[in-house]
XYZ file of C-alpha atoms in Angstrom:
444
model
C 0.000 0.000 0.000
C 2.855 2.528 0.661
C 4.379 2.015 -2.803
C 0.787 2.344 -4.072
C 1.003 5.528 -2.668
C 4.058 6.696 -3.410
C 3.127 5.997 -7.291
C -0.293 8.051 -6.874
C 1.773 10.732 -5.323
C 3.974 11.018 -7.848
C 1.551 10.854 -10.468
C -0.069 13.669 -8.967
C 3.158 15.785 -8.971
C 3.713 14.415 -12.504
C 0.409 15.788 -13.302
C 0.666 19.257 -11.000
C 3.924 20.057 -12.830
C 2.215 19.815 -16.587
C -0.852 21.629 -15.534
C 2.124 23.944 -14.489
C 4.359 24.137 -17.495
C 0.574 24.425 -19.608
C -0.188 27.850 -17.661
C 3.553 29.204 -17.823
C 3.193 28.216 -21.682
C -0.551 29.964 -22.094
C 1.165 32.558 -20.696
C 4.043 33.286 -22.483
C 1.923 33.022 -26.004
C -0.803 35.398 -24.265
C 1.783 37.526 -23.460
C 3.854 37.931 -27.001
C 0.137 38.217 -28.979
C -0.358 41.162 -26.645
C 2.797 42.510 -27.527
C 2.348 41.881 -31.054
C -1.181 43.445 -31.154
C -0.264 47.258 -29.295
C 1.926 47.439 -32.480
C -0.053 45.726 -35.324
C -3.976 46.354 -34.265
C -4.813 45.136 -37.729
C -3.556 41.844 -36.855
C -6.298 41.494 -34.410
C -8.668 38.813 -35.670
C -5.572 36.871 -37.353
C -3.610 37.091 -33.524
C -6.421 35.898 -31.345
C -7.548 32.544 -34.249
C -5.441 29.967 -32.171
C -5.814 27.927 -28.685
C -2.671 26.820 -27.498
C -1.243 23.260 -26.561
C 1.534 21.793 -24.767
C 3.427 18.950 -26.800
C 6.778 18.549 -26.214
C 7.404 16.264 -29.461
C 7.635 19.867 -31.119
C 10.416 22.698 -31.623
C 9.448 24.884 -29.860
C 6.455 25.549 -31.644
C 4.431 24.992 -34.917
C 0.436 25.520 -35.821
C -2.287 23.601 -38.179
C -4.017 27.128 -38.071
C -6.699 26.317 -35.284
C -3.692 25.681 -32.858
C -0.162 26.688 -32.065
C 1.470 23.619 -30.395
C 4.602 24.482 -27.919
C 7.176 22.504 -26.598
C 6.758 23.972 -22.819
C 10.963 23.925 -21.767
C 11.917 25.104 -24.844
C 9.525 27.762 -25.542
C 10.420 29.473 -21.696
C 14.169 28.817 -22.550
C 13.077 31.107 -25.564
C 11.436 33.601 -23.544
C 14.166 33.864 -20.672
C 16.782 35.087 -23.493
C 14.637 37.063 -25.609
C 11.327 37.264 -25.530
C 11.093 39.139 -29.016
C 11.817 35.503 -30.307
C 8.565 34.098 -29.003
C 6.887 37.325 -30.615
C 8.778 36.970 -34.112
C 7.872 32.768 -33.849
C 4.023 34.236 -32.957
C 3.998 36.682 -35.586
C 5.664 33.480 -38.298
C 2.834 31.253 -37.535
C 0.406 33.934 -38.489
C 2.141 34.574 -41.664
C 2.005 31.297 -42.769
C -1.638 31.094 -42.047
C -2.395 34.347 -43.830
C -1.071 33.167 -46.997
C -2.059 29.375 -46.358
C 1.154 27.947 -46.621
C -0.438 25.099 -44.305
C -3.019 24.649 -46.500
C -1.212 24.758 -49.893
C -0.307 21.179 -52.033
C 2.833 21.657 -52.265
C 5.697 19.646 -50.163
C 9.573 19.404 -49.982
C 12.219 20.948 -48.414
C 12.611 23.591 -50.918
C 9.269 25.056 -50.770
C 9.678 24.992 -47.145
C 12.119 26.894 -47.224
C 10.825 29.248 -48.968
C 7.858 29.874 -46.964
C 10.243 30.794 -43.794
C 12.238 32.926 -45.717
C 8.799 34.671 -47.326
C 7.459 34.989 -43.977
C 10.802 36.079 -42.458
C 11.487 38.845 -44.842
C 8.658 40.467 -44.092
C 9.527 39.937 -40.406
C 12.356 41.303 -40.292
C 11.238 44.187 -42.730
C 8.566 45.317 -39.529
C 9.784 48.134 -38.107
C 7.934 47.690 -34.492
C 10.226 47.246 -31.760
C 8.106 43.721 -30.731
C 10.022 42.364 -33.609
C 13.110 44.241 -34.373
C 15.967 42.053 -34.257
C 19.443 42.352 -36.181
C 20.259 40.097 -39.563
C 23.404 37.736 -39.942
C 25.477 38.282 -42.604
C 23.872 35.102 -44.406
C 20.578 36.777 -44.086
C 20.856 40.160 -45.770
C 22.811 37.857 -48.337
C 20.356 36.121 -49.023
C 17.474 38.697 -49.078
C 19.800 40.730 -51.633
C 20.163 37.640 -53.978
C 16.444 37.438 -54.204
C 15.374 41.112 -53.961
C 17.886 41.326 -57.252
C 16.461 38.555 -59.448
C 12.839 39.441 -58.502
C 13.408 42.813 -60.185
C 11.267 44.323 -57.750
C 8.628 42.275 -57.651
C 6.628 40.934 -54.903
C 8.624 38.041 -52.587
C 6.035 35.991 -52.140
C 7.198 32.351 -51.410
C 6.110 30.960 -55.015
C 8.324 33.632 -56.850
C 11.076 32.646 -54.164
C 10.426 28.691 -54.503
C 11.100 29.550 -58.198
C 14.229 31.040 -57.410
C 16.002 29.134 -55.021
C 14.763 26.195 -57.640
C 17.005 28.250 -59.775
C 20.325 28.231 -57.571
C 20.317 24.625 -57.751
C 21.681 24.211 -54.140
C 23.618 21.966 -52.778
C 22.869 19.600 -49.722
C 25.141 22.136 -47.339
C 24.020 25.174 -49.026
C 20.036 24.139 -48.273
C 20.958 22.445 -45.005
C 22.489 26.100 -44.126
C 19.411 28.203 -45.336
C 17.350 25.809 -43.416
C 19.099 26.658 -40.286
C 19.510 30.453 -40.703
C 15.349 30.762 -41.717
C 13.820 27.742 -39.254
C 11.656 29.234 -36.683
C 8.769 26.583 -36.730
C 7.883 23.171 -36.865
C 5.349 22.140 -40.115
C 4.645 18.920 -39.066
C 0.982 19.598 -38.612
C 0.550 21.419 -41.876
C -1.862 19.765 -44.011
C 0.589 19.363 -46.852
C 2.540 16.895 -44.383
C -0.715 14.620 -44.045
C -0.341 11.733 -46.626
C -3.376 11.510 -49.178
C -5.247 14.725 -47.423
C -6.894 17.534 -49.174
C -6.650 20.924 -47.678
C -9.503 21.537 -45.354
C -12.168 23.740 -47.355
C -13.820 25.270 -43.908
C -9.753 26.096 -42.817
C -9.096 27.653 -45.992
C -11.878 29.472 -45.930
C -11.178 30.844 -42.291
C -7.861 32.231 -42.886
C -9.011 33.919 -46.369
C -12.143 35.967 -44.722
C -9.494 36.945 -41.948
C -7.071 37.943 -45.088
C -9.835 40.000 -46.875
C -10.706 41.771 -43.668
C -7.262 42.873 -43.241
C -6.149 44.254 -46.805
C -9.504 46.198 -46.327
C -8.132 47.383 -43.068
C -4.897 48.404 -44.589
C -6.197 50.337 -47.576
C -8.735 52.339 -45.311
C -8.275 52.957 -42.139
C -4.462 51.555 -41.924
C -2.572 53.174 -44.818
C 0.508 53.714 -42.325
C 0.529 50.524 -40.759
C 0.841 48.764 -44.103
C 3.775 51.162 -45.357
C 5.301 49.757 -41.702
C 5.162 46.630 -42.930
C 7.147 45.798 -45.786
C 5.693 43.972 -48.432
C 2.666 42.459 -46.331
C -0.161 44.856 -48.563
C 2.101 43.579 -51.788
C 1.861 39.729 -50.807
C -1.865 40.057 -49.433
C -2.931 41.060 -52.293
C -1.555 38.022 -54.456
C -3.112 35.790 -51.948
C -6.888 37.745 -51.895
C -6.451 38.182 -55.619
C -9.700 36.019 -57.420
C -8.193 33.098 -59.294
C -9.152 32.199 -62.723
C -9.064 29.259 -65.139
C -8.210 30.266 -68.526
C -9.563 27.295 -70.325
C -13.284 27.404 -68.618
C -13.368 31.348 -69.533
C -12.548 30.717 -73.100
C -15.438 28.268 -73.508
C -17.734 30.645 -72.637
C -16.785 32.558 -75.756
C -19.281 29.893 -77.156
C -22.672 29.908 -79.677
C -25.244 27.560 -80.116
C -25.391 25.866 -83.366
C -26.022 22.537 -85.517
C -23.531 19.987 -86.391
C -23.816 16.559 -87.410
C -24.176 13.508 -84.899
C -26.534 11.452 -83.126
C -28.486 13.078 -80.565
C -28.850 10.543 -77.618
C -31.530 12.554 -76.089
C -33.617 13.286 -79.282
C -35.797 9.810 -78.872
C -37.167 7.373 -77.287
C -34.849 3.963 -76.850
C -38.384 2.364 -75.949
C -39.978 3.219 -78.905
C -37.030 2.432 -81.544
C -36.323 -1.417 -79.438
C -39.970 -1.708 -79.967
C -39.651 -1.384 -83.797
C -36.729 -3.500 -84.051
C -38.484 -6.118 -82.757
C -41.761 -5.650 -84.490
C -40.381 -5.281 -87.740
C -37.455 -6.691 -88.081
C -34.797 -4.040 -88.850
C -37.037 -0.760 -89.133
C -37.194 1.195 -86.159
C -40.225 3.288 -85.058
C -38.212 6.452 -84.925
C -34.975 7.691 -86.334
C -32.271 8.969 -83.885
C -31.462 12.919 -85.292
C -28.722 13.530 -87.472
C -27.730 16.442 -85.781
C -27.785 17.958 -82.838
C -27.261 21.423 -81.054
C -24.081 21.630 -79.293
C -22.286 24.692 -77.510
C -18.604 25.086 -79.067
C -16.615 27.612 -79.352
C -16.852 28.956 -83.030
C -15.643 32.364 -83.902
C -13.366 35.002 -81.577
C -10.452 37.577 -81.830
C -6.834 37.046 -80.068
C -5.248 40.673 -79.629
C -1.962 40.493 -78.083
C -0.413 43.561 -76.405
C 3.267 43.669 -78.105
C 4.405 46.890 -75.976
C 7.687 46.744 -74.268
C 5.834 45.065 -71.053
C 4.771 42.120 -72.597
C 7.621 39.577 -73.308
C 7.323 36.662 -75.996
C 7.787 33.836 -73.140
C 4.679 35.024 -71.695
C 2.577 35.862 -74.798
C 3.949 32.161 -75.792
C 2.732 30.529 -72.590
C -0.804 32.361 -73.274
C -0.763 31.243 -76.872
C 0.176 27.387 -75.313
C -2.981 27.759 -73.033
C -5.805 28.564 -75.935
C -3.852 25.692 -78.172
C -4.421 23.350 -75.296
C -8.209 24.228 -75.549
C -8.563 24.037 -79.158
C -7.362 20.343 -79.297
C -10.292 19.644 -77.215
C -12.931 17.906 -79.694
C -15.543 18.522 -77.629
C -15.214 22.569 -76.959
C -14.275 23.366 -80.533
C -15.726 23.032 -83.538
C -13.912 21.581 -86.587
C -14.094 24.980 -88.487
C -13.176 27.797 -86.788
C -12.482 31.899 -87.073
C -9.988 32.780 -84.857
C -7.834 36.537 -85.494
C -4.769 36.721 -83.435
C -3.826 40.786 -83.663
C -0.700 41.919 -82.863
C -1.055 45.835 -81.345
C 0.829 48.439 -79.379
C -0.447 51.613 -80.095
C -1.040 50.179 -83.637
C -2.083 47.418 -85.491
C 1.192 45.319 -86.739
C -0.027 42.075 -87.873
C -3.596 39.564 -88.039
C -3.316 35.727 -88.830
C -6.584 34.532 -89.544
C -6.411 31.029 -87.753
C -8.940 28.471 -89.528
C -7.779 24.804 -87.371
C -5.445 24.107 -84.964
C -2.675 23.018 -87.171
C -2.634 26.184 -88.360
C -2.340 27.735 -84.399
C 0.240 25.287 -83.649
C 2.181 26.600 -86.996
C 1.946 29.908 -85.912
C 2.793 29.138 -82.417
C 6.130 27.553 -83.887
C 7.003 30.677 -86.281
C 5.638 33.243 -84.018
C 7.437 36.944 -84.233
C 6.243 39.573 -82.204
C 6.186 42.703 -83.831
C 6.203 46.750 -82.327
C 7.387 47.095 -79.127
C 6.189 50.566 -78.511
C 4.111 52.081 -76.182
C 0.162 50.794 -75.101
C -3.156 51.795 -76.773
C -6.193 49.264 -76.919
C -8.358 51.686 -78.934
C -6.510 50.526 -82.763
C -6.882 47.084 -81.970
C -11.042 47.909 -81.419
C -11.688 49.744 -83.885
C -9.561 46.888 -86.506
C -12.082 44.290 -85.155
C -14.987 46.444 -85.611
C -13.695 46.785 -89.273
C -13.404 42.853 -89.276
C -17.090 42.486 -88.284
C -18.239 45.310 -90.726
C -16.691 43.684 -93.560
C -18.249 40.213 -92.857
C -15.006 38.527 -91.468
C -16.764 37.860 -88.894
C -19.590 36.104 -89.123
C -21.028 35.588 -85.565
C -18.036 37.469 -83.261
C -18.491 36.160 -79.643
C -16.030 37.970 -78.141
C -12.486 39.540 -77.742
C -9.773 38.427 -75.482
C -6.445 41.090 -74.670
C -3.298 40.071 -73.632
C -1.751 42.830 -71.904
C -0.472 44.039 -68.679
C -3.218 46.605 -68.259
C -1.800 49.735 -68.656
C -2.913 51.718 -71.894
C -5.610 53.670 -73.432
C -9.069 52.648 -73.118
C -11.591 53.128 -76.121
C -14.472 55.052 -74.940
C -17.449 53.376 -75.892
C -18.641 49.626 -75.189
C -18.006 47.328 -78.128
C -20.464 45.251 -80.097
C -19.130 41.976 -78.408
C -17.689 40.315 -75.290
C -14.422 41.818 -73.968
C -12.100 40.849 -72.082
C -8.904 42.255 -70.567
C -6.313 39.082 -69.153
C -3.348 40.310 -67.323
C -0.590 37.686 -67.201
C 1.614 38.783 -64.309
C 2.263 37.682 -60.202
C 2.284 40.701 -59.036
C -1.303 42.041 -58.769
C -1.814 45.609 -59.604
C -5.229 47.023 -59.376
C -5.912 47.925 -63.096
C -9.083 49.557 -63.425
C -10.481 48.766 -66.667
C -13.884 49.989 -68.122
C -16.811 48.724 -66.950
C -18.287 46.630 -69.747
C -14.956 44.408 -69.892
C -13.958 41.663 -68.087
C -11.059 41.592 -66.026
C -8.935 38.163 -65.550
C -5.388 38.079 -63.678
C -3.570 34.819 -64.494
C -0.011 33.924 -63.033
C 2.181 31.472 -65.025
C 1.343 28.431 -62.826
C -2.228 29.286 -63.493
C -1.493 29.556 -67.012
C 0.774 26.477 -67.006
């Protein structure tokens, strides 16, 4: 009975002390997101999204985006040295859950990677004393090498994945980066679950919390977004509404009659019935044709200024090809222009098959290179459509980055204004025109 004892006694210490360690640890994490909030109240919602629990198989801490898990000696070890640590490990965790980097289907050590160092430039580019911390010397390395080749754009972690892709490191080189950006554990992201889909309801969480905040930032928080780096930049990618290319070139579609059985123009009762009435003559004929929605007739005009480079407009031109070999969303015939503009018409290849797009894909000069007007490339269309080249026009797609000169008036016909870049600029284009941003993953 005394050893019985002296095991339920130490059980109960056992259990005193982790009930311990729990509240030191809810503490710590309560304290930091306080911190973290007196300088960033637009990170309000996104702070306050987690419970918090002790698991000492983690280090020190990682989150699934409903919880941050903590390893309870190493995160007050953290804490006793330098609490703005914990605060830049809180404010990591967030990051990665405001641009779903938990969520997202992508795995490997490289594309880890460059989610910490994504989130961790724009840590270290906060200028709130919560967070300030010095760089090492293989830090603002690294951060030059990438600000350089991203010319400026956005360093979002799929523009850095690209890069470091690029660098072809080797084993010491990664193992090294890995060292000088790891802050959290991803074991519970959802990309590290074999054969699971990210969670739609999760997803959806973190993106109403994202929308709320760039609204924030461009109203009421214009300051606290220039404080922040490129967090505006990078939210805006995220919030930015994604498009598939091939379904919105389908609608660019018409009604008509080609030949081909009609499954659904009889009754199999009826014509069985014949058959075996008669012998070989049916009661009713199946239709020889049938209505079918394909896409039949529609202009191409790509933007040749100095913006728009030939890998891109060849990637675009890749995309419709792709579509076109599709039987069923084509017909055999079609009357496809693909104009050639800057701030005037160079070229028009009537495109009839697609042989003859995969020909001109293969032998493809772009010509001009000067400055942006859409206006020429209208009113050449309009011309086409006057003068019976096209018969039944469904609509216009532009290739360009957005930034021209607008015709005045609405067209005759479906328009529509796709801007192949990552880096999403607000382009405000006229209201009867359709605006689609594509990146070259979406593309590809």
């Amino acid at each position: 009975m005394q050893m019985d004892n002296q095991g339920l006694g130490t059980l109960d210490a056992i259990g005193e002390l982790a009930e311990q360690l729990e509240r030191i640890g809810t503490q710590i994490l309560n304290a930091s997101r306080a911190e973290l909030y007196f300088g960033m109240r637009f990170f309000d919602v996104a702070l306050s999204s987690f419970d918090y629990q002790m698991n000492t198989e983690i280090a020190p801490f990682g989150t699934d985006g409903r919880s941050i898990f903590y390893h309870p000696q190493l995160l007050g070890g953290m804490y006793r040295r330098n609490r703005i640590q914990v605060n830049r490990g809180y404010l990591h965790m967030v990051y990665h859950c405001i641009f779903r980097h938990i969520v997202k289907p992508v795995n490997g050590n490289v594309w880890e990677l460059s989610c910490d160092v994504a989130v961790e430039h724009l840590v270290d580019a906060n200028y709130h004393r919560s967070v300030r911390a010095p760089k090492s010397l293989l830090r603002r390395e690294t951060y030059r090498r990438l600000e350089q080749e991203a010319n400026g754009k956005v360093l979002n972690a799929e523009r850095i994945f690209k890069i470091l892709q690029s660098w072809n490191l080797g084993e010491k080189e990664l193992e090294k980066l890995e060292q000088e950006f790891y802050v959290d554990d991803h074991r519970y992201w959802e990309s590290q679950k074999p054969n699971r889909q990210p969670d739609p309801i999760l997803n959806q969480k973190w993106q109403d919390i994202n929308e709320q905040m760039e609204t924030d930032l461009e109203t009421f928080s214009k300051e606290a977004s220039q404080e922040n780096g490129d967090f505006i930049g990078q939210i805006k990618i995220e919030n930015r509404e994604r498009h598939d290319y091939k379904s919105f070139l389908r609608k660019f579609s018409v009604f008509r009659e080609e030949m081909g059985i009609d499954p659904d123009s009889f009754d199999y009762n009826f014509y069985s019935y014949g058959l075996s009435l008669y012998g070989n003559m049916p009661l009713i004929e199946p239709q020889e044709t049938k209505e079918v929605k394909k896409i039949e007739e529609f202009a191409i005009v790509i933007d040749t200024s100095m913006s728009c480079s030939g890998e891109l407009v060849q990637k675009f031109l890749e995309e419709t090809y792709s579509v076109l070999k599709e039987n069923e969303s084509f017909f055999k015939k079609i009357n496809v222009h693909i104009i050639q503009c800057d701030e005037q018409v160079h070229s028009d290849c009537k495109i009839t098959s697609e042989e003859e797009l995969k020909e001109y894909m293969e032998h493809m000069d772009l010509y001009g290179q000067g400055g942006t007007d859409f206006r020429p490339a209208f009113e050449y269309v309009e011309q086409l459509v006057r003068e019976k080249e096209f018969h039944d026009l469904r609509g216009l797609i532009y290739f360009t980055d957005g930034y021209g000169i607008y015709p005045n008036r609405m067209p005759p016909f479906k328009t529509a204004f796709v801007f192949m870049q990552e880096d999403y600029t607000d382009v405000d284009v006229p209201v009867w025109a359709i605006k689609l941003i594509l990146s070259e993953d979406e593309l590809g």
